[in-house]
Short mmCIF file of C-alpha atoms in Angstrom, two decimals:
data_model
loop_
_atom_site.label_atom_id
_atom_site.label_comp_id
_atom_site.label_asym_id
_atom_site.label_seq_id
_atom_site.Cartn_x
_atom_site.Cartn_y
_atom_site.Cartn_z
CA UNK J 1 0.01 46.05 -46.20
CA UNK J 2 -1.56 46.40 -42.86
CA UNK J 3 -3.73 43.54 -41.63
CA UNK J 4 -7.26 44.57 -40.55
CA UNK J 5 -9.27 43.02 -38.03
CA UNK J 6 -12.85 41.88 -39.12
CA UNK J 7 -16.19 43.18 -37.42
CA UNK J 8 -16.69 39.74 -35.99
CA UNK J 9 -13.38 40.11 -34.20
CA UNK J 10 -14.36 43.44 -33.01
CA UNK J 11 -17.77 42.42 -31.85
CA UNK J 12 -16.19 39.35 -29.83
CA UNK J 13 -13.75 41.58 -28.45
CA UNK J 14 -16.29 43.86 -27.05
CA UNK J 15 -18.79 41.04 -25.92
CA UNK J 16 -15.95 39.01 -24.15
CA UNK J 17 -14.76 41.97 -22.35
CA UNK J 18 -18.23 43.02 -21.03
CA UNK J 19 -18.93 39.69 -19.97
CA UNK J 20 -15.76 39.23 -18.12
CA UNK J 21 -16.36 42.57 -16.35
CA UNK J 22 -19.82 41.39 -15.42
CA UNK J 23 -18.12 38.35 -14.06
CA UNK J 24 -16.11 40.62 -11.75
CA UNK J 25 -12.81 39.93 -13.63
CA UNK J 26 -10.47 42.69 -13.20
CA UNK J 27 -11.22 45.35 -16.04
CA UNK J 28 -7.72 45.40 -17.12
CA UNK J 29 -7.54 41.65 -17.57
CA UNK J 30 -10.86 41.59 -19.10
CA UNK J 31 -9.80 44.08 -21.83
CA UNK J 32 -6.74 42.19 -22.49
CA UNK J 33 -8.39 38.95 -22.63
CA UNK J 34 -11.10 40.54 -24.94
CA UNK J 35 -8.53 42.10 -27.27
CA UNK J 36 -6.55 38.86 -27.66
CA UNK J 37 -9.66 36.71 -28.32
CA UNK J 38 -10.98 39.49 -30.87
CA UNK J 39 -7.45 39.85 -32.80
CA UNK J 40 -7.36 36.06 -33.42
CA UNK J 41 -11.15 35.66 -34.17
CA UNK J 42 -10.75 38.72 -36.53
CA UNK J 43 -8.30 37.08 -38.92
CA UNK J 44 -4.89 37.99 -37.13
CA UNK J 45 -2.30 35.47 -36.06
CA UNK J 46 -1.24 35.70 -32.36
CA UNK J 47 1.98 37.76 -33.36
CA UNK J 48 0.04 40.38 -35.04
CA UNK J 49 -2.53 40.46 -32.41
CA UNK J 50 0.10 40.96 -29.68
CA UNK J 51 1.72 43.87 -31.92
CA UNK J 52 -1.66 45.44 -32.05
CA UNK J 53 -2.25 45.21 -28.44
CA UNK J 54 1.19 46.53 -27.48
CA UNK J 55 0.89 49.35 -29.98
CA UNK J 56 -2.45 50.48 -28.49
CA UNK J 57 -1.02 50.40 -24.92
CA UNK J 58 1.83 52.43 -26.19
CA UNK J 59 -0.52 55.04 -27.45
CA UNK J 60 -2.01 55.66 -23.85
CA UNK J 61 1.46 55.69 -22.05
CA UNK J 62 1.53 59.62 -21.99
CA UNK J 63 -2.12 59.73 -20.47
CA UNK J 64 -1.03 57.11 -17.84
CA UNK J 65 2.02 59.26 -16.82
CA UNK J 66 -0.24 62.25 -16.32
CA UNK J 67 -2.80 60.26 -14.27
CA UNK J 68 0.08 59.04 -12.00
CA UNK J 69 1.14 62.53 -11.57
CA UNK J 70 -2.35 63.55 -10.63
CA UNK J 71 -1.92 61.05 -7.72
CA UNK J 72 0.06 63.55 -5.84
CA UNK J 73 -2.85 66.11 -5.70
CA UNK J 74 -5.24 63.36 -5.01
CA UNK J 75 -3.29 61.92 -2.09
CA UNK J 76 -2.95 65.48 -0.60
CA UNK J 77 -6.62 66.30 -0.76
CA UNK J 78 -7.69 62.81 0.71
CA UNK J 79 -5.04 62.19 3.27
CA UNK J 80 -4.52 65.86 4.60
CA UNK J 81 -8.20 66.10 5.37
CA UNK J 82 -8.58 68.94 2.64
CA UNK J 83 -11.42 66.95 0.95
CA UNK J 84 -13.47 66.75 4.26
CA UNK J 85 -12.94 70.48 4.91
CA UNK J 86 -14.07 71.69 1.53
CA UNK J 87 -17.22 69.36 1.78
CA UNK J 88 -18.05 70.31 5.40
CA UNK J 89 -17.35 74.06 4.73
CA UNK J 90 -20.07 73.94 1.91
CA UNK J 91 -22.68 72.30 3.94
CA UNK J 92 -22.11 74.58 6.82
CA UNK J 93 -22.33 77.59 4.49
CA UNK J 94 -25.66 76.50 3.06
CA UNK J 95 -27.13 75.04 6.11
CA UNK J 96 -29.49 72.21 6.65
CA UNK J 97 -32.63 74.15 4.86
CA UNK J 98 -30.48 73.63 1.70
CA UNK J 99 -29.28 70.16 2.52
CA UNK J 100 -29.53 68.64 -0.82
CA UNK J 101 -28.18 71.50 -2.76
CA UNK J 102 -25.17 71.40 -0.17
CA UNK J 103 -24.72 67.77 -0.71
CA UNK J 104 -24.63 68.16 -4.55
CA UNK J 105 -22.61 70.90 -4.53
CA UNK J 106 -19.91 69.13 -2.05
CA UNK J 107 -19.70 66.13 -4.27
CA UNK J 108 -19.37 68.44 -7.41
CA UNK J 109 -16.68 70.66 -5.97
CA UNK J 110 -14.67 67.70 -4.57
CA UNK J 111 -14.52 65.91 -8.05
CA UNK J 112 -14.00 69.27 -9.74
CA UNK J 113 -10.92 70.00 -7.80
CA UNK J 114 -9.55 66.67 -8.53
CA UNK J 115 -10.65 64.14 -6.15
CA UNK J 116 -11.79 61.24 -8.21
CA UNK J 117 -15.48 60.25 -7.88
CA UNK J 118 -15.32 56.91 -5.70
CA UNK J 119 -13.19 58.93 -3.03
CA UNK J 120 -15.60 62.11 -3.33
CA UNK J 121 -18.62 59.63 -2.66
CA UNK J 122 -16.81 57.95 0.40
CA UNK J 123 -16.01 61.55 1.88
CA UNK J 124 -19.39 63.12 1.11
CA UNK J 125 -21.54 60.15 2.20
CA UNK J 126 -20.88 60.37 5.98
CA UNK J 127 -21.77 64.17 6.02
CA UNK J 128 -24.79 63.36 3.71
CA UNK J 129 -26.07 60.66 6.30
CA UNK J 130 -25.69 62.84 9.21
CA UNK J 131 -27.73 65.64 7.34
CA UNK J 132 -30.30 63.03 6.27
CA UNK J 133 -30.77 61.85 9.85
CA UNK J 134 -31.56 65.27 11.15
CA UNK J 135 -33.71 66.57 8.25
CA UNK J 136 -35.65 63.38 7.62
CA UNK J 137 -34.81 63.31 3.87
CA UNK J 138 -34.67 60.01 2.10
CA UNK J 139 -31.48 57.97 1.55
CA UNK J 140 -32.64 57.65 -2.20
CA UNK J 141 -32.49 61.49 -2.57
CA UNK J 142 -29.05 61.89 -1.02
CA UNK J 143 -27.58 59.08 -3.23
CA UNK J 144 -28.79 60.96 -6.26
CA UNK J 145 -27.27 64.18 -4.91
CA UNK J 146 -23.93 62.64 -4.09
CA UNK J 147 -23.25 60.52 -7.10
CA UNK J 148 -24.69 62.67 -9.79
CA UNK J 149 -23.08 65.90 -8.12
CA UNK J 150 -19.90 64.04 -8.40
CA UNK J 151 -20.57 63.11 -12.06
CA UNK J 152 -21.34 66.87 -12.92
CA UNK J 153 -18.13 67.75 -11.08
CA UNK J 154 -16.29 65.13 -13.31
CA UNK J 155 -17.10 67.10 -16.28
CA UNK J 156 -14.93 69.78 -15.29
CA UNK J 157 -12.14 68.01 -13.43
CA UNK J 158 -8.51 67.40 -13.98
CA UNK J 159 -9.58 63.81 -13.56
CA UNK J 160 -8.30 60.75 -15.81
CA UNK J 161 -11.21 60.88 -18.02
CA UNK J 162 -10.53 64.22 -19.02
CA UNK J 163 -6.75 63.90 -19.05
CA UNK J 164 -7.49 61.08 -21.54
CA UNK J 165 -9.72 63.05 -23.76
CA UNK J 166 -7.21 65.98 -23.79
CA UNK J 167 -4.33 63.70 -24.52
CA UNK J 168 -6.23 61.91 -27.12
CA UNK J 169 -6.60 65.12 -29.23
CA UNK J 170 -3.27 66.92 -28.11
CA UNK J 171 -5.36 69.64 -26.33
CA UNK J 172 -4.51 71.90 -22.96
CA UNK J 173 -6.26 70.10 -20.25
CA UNK J 174 -7.81 73.45 -19.17
CA UNK J 175 -9.58 73.71 -22.61
CA UNK J 176 -11.25 70.37 -22.08
CA UNK J 177 -12.34 71.21 -18.52
CA UNK J 178 -13.88 74.45 -19.62
CA UNK J 179 -15.78 72.76 -22.23
CA UNK J 180 -17.54 70.88 -19.75
CA UNK J 181 -18.93 73.62 -17.58
CA UNK J 182 -22.24 73.86 -19.54
CA UNK J 183 -22.99 70.16 -18.99
CA UNK J 184 -21.80 70.43 -15.47
CA UNK J 185 -24.04 73.17 -14.54
CA UNK J 186 -27.17 71.66 -16.09
CA UNK J 187 -26.27 68.37 -14.80
CA UNK J 188 -26.00 69.71 -11.23
CA UNK J 189 -29.19 71.63 -11.60
CA UNK J 190 -31.01 68.61 -12.66
CA UNK J 191 -29.43 66.44 -10.05
CA UNK J 192 -30.71 68.91 -7.32
CA UNK J 193 -34.12 68.73 -8.98
CA UNK J 194 -34.62 65.19 -9.03
CA UNK J 195 -33.15 64.72 -5.41
CA UNK J 196 -35.65 67.22 -4.29
CA UNK J 197 -38.38 65.26 -5.77
CA UNK J 198 -37.41 62.22 -4.11
CA UNK J 199 -36.70 63.65 -0.74
CA UNK J 200 -39.64 61.97 0.94
CA UNK J 201 -39.54 58.68 -0.92
CA UNK J 202 -37.58 55.53 -0.02
CA UNK J 203 -35.74 54.76 3.42
CA UNK J 204 -34.68 57.04 6.11
CA UNK J 205 -31.36 57.25 7.97
CA UNK J 206 -32.06 55.72 11.45
CA UNK J 207 -30.41 56.32 14.91
CA UNK J 208 -29.18 52.85 14.85
CA UNK J 209 -26.72 53.22 11.99
CA UNK J 210 -23.17 54.28 12.89
CA UNK J 211 -22.57 57.38 11.09
CA UNK J 212 -19.41 59.39 11.52
CA UNK J 213 -17.05 61.60 9.86
CA UNK J 214 -13.35 60.78 10.40
CA UNK J 215 -11.78 63.96 11.98
CA UNK J 216 -8.15 64.50 11.11
CA UNK J 217 -5.74 67.23 11.92
CA UNK J 218 -7.55 69.29 9.43
CA UNK J 219 -6.22 72.44 7.69
CA UNK J 220 -8.21 75.89 7.41
CA UNK J 221 -10.59 76.03 4.08
CA UNK J 222 -8.16 78.14 2.12
CA UNK J 223 -5.33 75.93 2.95
CA UNK J 224 -7.54 73.00 1.85
CA UNK J 225 -8.50 74.71 -1.61
CA UNK J 226 -5.09 76.01 -2.32
CA UNK J 227 -3.71 73.08 -4.02
CA UNK J 228 -6.40 72.70 -6.61
CA UNK J 229 -6.40 76.50 -7.25
CA UNK J 230 -2.65 76.67 -7.88
CA UNK J 231 -2.81 73.68 -10.18
CA UNK J 232 -5.79 75.42 -12.22
CA UNK J 233 -3.77 78.67 -12.12
CA UNK J 234 -0.63 76.72 -13.79
CA UNK J 235 -2.89 75.08 -16.40
CA UNK J 236 -4.51 78.23 -17.29
CA UNK J 237 -1.24 79.88 -17.91
CA UNK J 238 -1.18 78.40 -21.53
CA UNK J 239 -4.36 79.90 -22.79
CA UNK J 240 -4.21 82.87 -21.04
CA UNK J 241 -0.53 83.86 -21.42
CA UNK J 242 0.87 81.33 -23.84
CA UNK J 243 3.01 79.68 -21.21
CA UNK J 244 2.62 75.79 -21.40
CA UNK J 245 2.90 74.00 -18.24
CA UNK J 246 1.93 70.53 -18.57
CA UNK J 247 -0.66 68.57 -16.31
CA UNK J 248 2.44 66.07 -15.76
CA UNK J 249 4.01 69.24 -13.72
CA UNK J 250 1.00 71.17 -12.70
CA UNK J 251 -0.98 68.35 -10.84
CA UNK J 252 1.84 67.42 -8.46
CA UNK J 253 2.95 71.11 -8.28
CA UNK J 254 -0.61 71.82 -6.94
CA UNK J 255 -0.39 69.07 -4.53
CA UNK J 256 2.99 70.14 -2.85
CA UNK J 257 1.75 73.80 -2.97
CA UNK J 258 -1.24 72.61 -0.94
CA UNK J 259 0.92 70.80 1.52
CA UNK J 260 2.93 74.01 1.94
CA UNK J 261 0.01 76.16 2.47
CA UNK J 262 -1.46 73.80 4.98
CA UNK J 263 1.98 73.36 6.95
CA UNK J 264 2.21 69.75 6.33
CA UNK J 265 5.16 69.56 3.81
CA UNK J 266 7.14 67.21 6.16
CA UNK J 267 4.44 64.64 5.49
CA UNK J 268 4.93 64.83 1.44
CA UNK J 269 6.34 61.22 1.27
CA UNK J 270 2.97 59.86 2.92
CA UNK J 271 0.73 61.84 0.75
CA UNK J 272 2.54 60.98 -2.49
CA UNK J 273 2.72 57.23 -1.59
CA UNK J 274 -0.97 57.32 -0.89
CA UNK J 275 -1.75 59.01 -3.95
CA UNK J 276 0.13 56.82 -6.09
CA UNK J 277 -1.43 53.57 -4.65
CA UNK J 278 -4.76 55.16 -5.31
CA UNK J 279 -3.95 55.98 -8.84
CA UNK J 280 -1.92 53.11 -9.79
CA UNK J 281 -5.07 50.85 -10.25
CA UNK J 282 -6.43 53.35 -12.60
CA UNK J 283 -3.30 53.43 -14.68
CA UNK J 284 -3.12 49.74 -14.91
CA UNK J 285 -6.91 49.69 -16.33
CA UNK J 286 -5.69 52.31 -18.65
CA UNK J 287 -2.96 50.16 -20.15
CA UNK J 288 -5.46 47.26 -20.32
CA UNK J 289 -7.82 49.71 -22.17
CA UNK J 290 -5.16 50.45 -24.53
CA UNK J 291 -4.77 46.93 -25.75
CA UNK J 292 -8.62 46.82 -26.76
CA UNK J 293 -8.19 50.18 -28.54
CA UNK J 294 -5.24 48.79 -30.52
CA UNK J 295 -7.43 45.83 -32.01
CA UNK J 296 -10.46 48.29 -32.56
CA UNK J 297 -8.35 50.76 -34.23
CA UNK J 298 -7.09 48.45 -36.78
CA UNK J 299 -10.61 47.48 -37.96
CA UNK J 300 -13.26 48.93 -40.37
CA UNK J 301 -15.49 49.94 -37.49
CA UNK J 302 -14.76 53.60 -38.39
CA UNK J 303 -15.84 53.25 -41.99
CA UNK J 304 -19.24 51.11 -40.94
CA UNK J 305 -20.08 54.01 -38.51
CA UNK J 306 -19.61 56.57 -40.96
CA UNK J 307 -21.64 54.69 -43.52
CA UNK J 308 -24.57 54.36 -40.92
CA UNK J 309 -24.54 57.98 -40.03
CA UNK J 310 -24.83 58.90 -43.62
CA UNK J 311 -27.65 56.48 -44.20
CA UNK J 312 -29.66 58.17 -41.33
CA UNK J 313 -28.24 61.75 -42.40
CA UNK J 314 -26.85 62.43 -39.04
CA UNK J 315 -23.63 64.69 -38.58
CA UNK J 316 -20.38 62.97 -38.07
CA UNK J 317 -20.06 64.74 -34.63
CA UNK J 318 -22.48 62.49 -33.27
CA UNK J 319 -19.90 59.70 -33.17
CA UNK J 320 -18.16 61.45 -30.20
CA UNK J 321 -21.11 61.42 -27.73
CA UNK J 322 -22.19 58.07 -28.97
CA UNK J 323 -18.82 56.54 -28.71
CA UNK J 324 -18.24 58.02 -25.40
CA UNK J 325 -21.55 56.99 -23.82
CA UNK J 326 -21.43 53.44 -25.32
CA UNK J 327 -18.08 52.68 -24.23
CA UNK J 328 -18.99 53.91 -20.66
CA UNK J 329 -21.90 51.63 -20.48
CA UNK J 330 -19.96 48.73 -21.59
CA UNK J 331 -16.93 49.14 -19.28
CA UNK J 332 -18.47 51.15 -16.31
CA UNK J 333 -15.37 53.15 -16.59
CA UNK J 334 -15.38 56.80 -17.64
CA UNK J 335 -11.49 56.67 -17.99
CA UNK J 336 -11.51 53.69 -20.20
CA UNK J 337 -14.44 54.90 -22.32
CA UNK J 338 -12.69 58.21 -22.68
CA UNK J 339 -9.42 56.84 -23.74
CA UNK J 340 -10.87 54.24 -26.23
CA UNK J 341 -13.22 56.76 -28.00
CA UNK J 342 -10.45 59.35 -28.30
CA UNK J 343 -7.97 56.96 -29.75
CA UNK J 344 -10.36 54.87 -31.87
CA UNK J 345 -12.40 57.61 -33.28
CA UNK J 346 -10.33 60.79 -33.05
CA UNK J 347 -8.70 60.67 -36.47
CA UNK J 348 -12.02 60.10 -38.23
CA UNK J 349 -13.81 62.98 -36.29
CA UNK J 350 -10.89 65.30 -37.19
CA UNK J 351 -10.63 64.24 -40.79
CA UNK J 352 -14.47 64.98 -41.18
CA UNK J 353 -14.03 68.57 -39.91
CA UNK J 354 -15.06 68.17 -36.23
CA UNK J 355 -12.96 70.28 -34.18
CA UNK J 356 -10.66 68.79 -31.70
CA UNK J 357 -12.16 70.59 -28.55
CA UNK J 358 -15.69 69.51 -29.65
CA UNK J 359 -14.67 66.06 -30.29
CA UNK J 360 -12.96 65.77 -26.79
CA UNK J 361 -15.74 67.74 -25.04
CA UNK J 362 -18.62 65.44 -26.23
CA UNK J 363 -16.63 62.10 -25.69
CA UNK J 364 -15.73 63.46 -22.19
CA UNK J 365 -19.45 64.17 -21.44
CA UNK J 366 -20.57 60.79 -22.37
CA UNK J 367 -17.85 59.01 -20.70
CA UNK J 368 -18.41 60.62 -17.22
CA UNK J 369 -22.06 60.11 -17.65
CA UNK J 370 -22.64 56.33 -17.65
CA UNK J 371 -20.01 55.00 -15.34
CA UNK J 372 -22.30 54.07 -12.53
CA UNK J 373 -23.89 50.76 -13.93
CA UNK J 374 -24.03 47.55 -11.70
CA UNK J 375 -21.18 45.85 -13.36
CA UNK J 376 -18.77 48.81 -12.20
CA UNK J 377 -17.45 49.61 -8.85
CA UNK J 378 -19.27 53.15 -8.40
CA UNK J 379 -22.60 51.52 -8.19
CA UNK J 380 -21.59 49.33 -5.30
CA UNK J 381 -19.23 52.05 -3.47
CA UNK J 382 -22.31 54.37 -3.35
CA UNK J 383 -24.61 51.56 -2.14
CA UNK J 384 -22.36 50.47 0.48
CA UNK J 385 -21.31 53.93 1.71
CA UNK J 386 -25.04 54.89 2.22
CA UNK J 387 -26.09 51.59 3.68
CA UNK J 388 -28.56 50.85 0.93
CA UNK J 389 -29.90 47.29 -0.21
CA UNK J 390 -29.66 46.39 -3.73
CA UNK J 391 -33.44 46.87 -4.41
CA UNK J 392 -33.27 50.27 -3.28
CA UNK J 393 -30.02 51.27 -5.14
CA UNK J 394 -31.60 50.07 -8.37
CA UNK J 395 -34.51 52.56 -7.97
CA UNK J 396 -31.92 55.41 -8.40
CA UNK J 397 -30.67 54.19 -11.82
CA UNK J 398 -33.65 55.60 -14.06
CA UNK J 399 -32.93 59.01 -12.55
CA UNK J 400 -28.99 58.62 -12.90
CA UNK J 401 -29.45 57.61 -16.73
CA UNK J 402 -31.69 60.63 -17.24
CA UNK J 403 -29.23 62.88 -15.58
CA UNK J 404 -26.50 61.54 -17.63
CA UNK J 405 -28.47 61.86 -20.82
CA UNK J 406 -29.22 65.39 -20.19
CA UNK J 407 -25.52 66.19 -19.80
CA UNK J 408 -24.59 64.59 -23.12
CA UNK J 409 -27.43 66.38 -24.91
CA UNK J 410 -26.25 69.80 -23.50
CA UNK J 411 -22.82 69.03 -24.64
CA UNK J 412 -24.06 67.97 -28.20
CA UNK J 413 -26.20 71.43 -28.22
CA UNK J 414 -22.77 73.26 -27.46
CA UNK J 415 -20.66 71.55 -29.56
CA UNK J 416 -22.05 69.00 -32.10
CA UNK J 417 -23.71 71.21 -34.56
CA UNK J 418 -27.34 70.21 -33.39
CA UNK J 419 -28.63 73.59 -34.00
#
């Protein structure tokens, strides 16, 4: 008979994990410590606790491999200068009169083509600051445009969060990406609306600050975008033609194709090494996430949540957005929350008639929506890259929360049987 972790153990595991993350302990170690303490407090002996932790990590190994494979494309986009070219082209085409729209779309497109959101923020921030200095728009408005535009792009991106959701439900990556189009478009629109409203509120960018964009040996725009387009083409062959090319192959293939089109194929060793370095931290966090998921999945949490939904006459499908959002708030990591929610609640959602694509889409919408809280790195990366003090950075949180909530609601309206 399988040993079950008590709800006290699950509660302790979650609380300890959150406390340790707030205390700036590496999230992977925080989750491992939380899982170990929760398993023992929940009635397991040390051996069973470790077995469940290892089993949970093993469940996420396929997602880890795909995330590492994505590093090839990420390394190419960042190190080749392709990300800068894409962002600058969008800003140039739209012009300074539509500055906030250009910043929002730049951040959205970069994350949508595979640049993870922290790198997108660092890429777009110098461009946004230069525009803000020339046009007089506030620092607060460009922050909202940069970070929430990136979040909208994350909903349709071949990023680690989407990979984890697709892997958790054995779905084609392109299906989960396509399911995020509605939330992404609405999220981008609302982001632009709020950024425009805040354009004259808060501090301005001054001449004193050093604002510059790193100019590399940059490729042409079509060369810069060729890698992501080729990746999407390969991934789309399964739904369009029944030819399955796994993201484990499609993502690095897109990176190498991009290098070929940009005439930088000789530099592939440097690019893939850089990409691996950038994604290895995420992969390690996912393994730590697996240990926590291994404890939660062997508890009675599913039954308790199902009873609660029945008590309030809510559809079972609501578990998907609730779990993705809650775990994102707890861990401040879209990837961790997507992986935990998919693996802990996936079977229950499917057994109760919620379609795999609907479950993955709503989990991903919640996961990418709330990863900006102060105990996570995105909050501080965005603050530092835009030269904001802590007080001003906190002023953006209500708008970020509202935009994230709207994206989740749109996903629920599309896939959760709300109407």
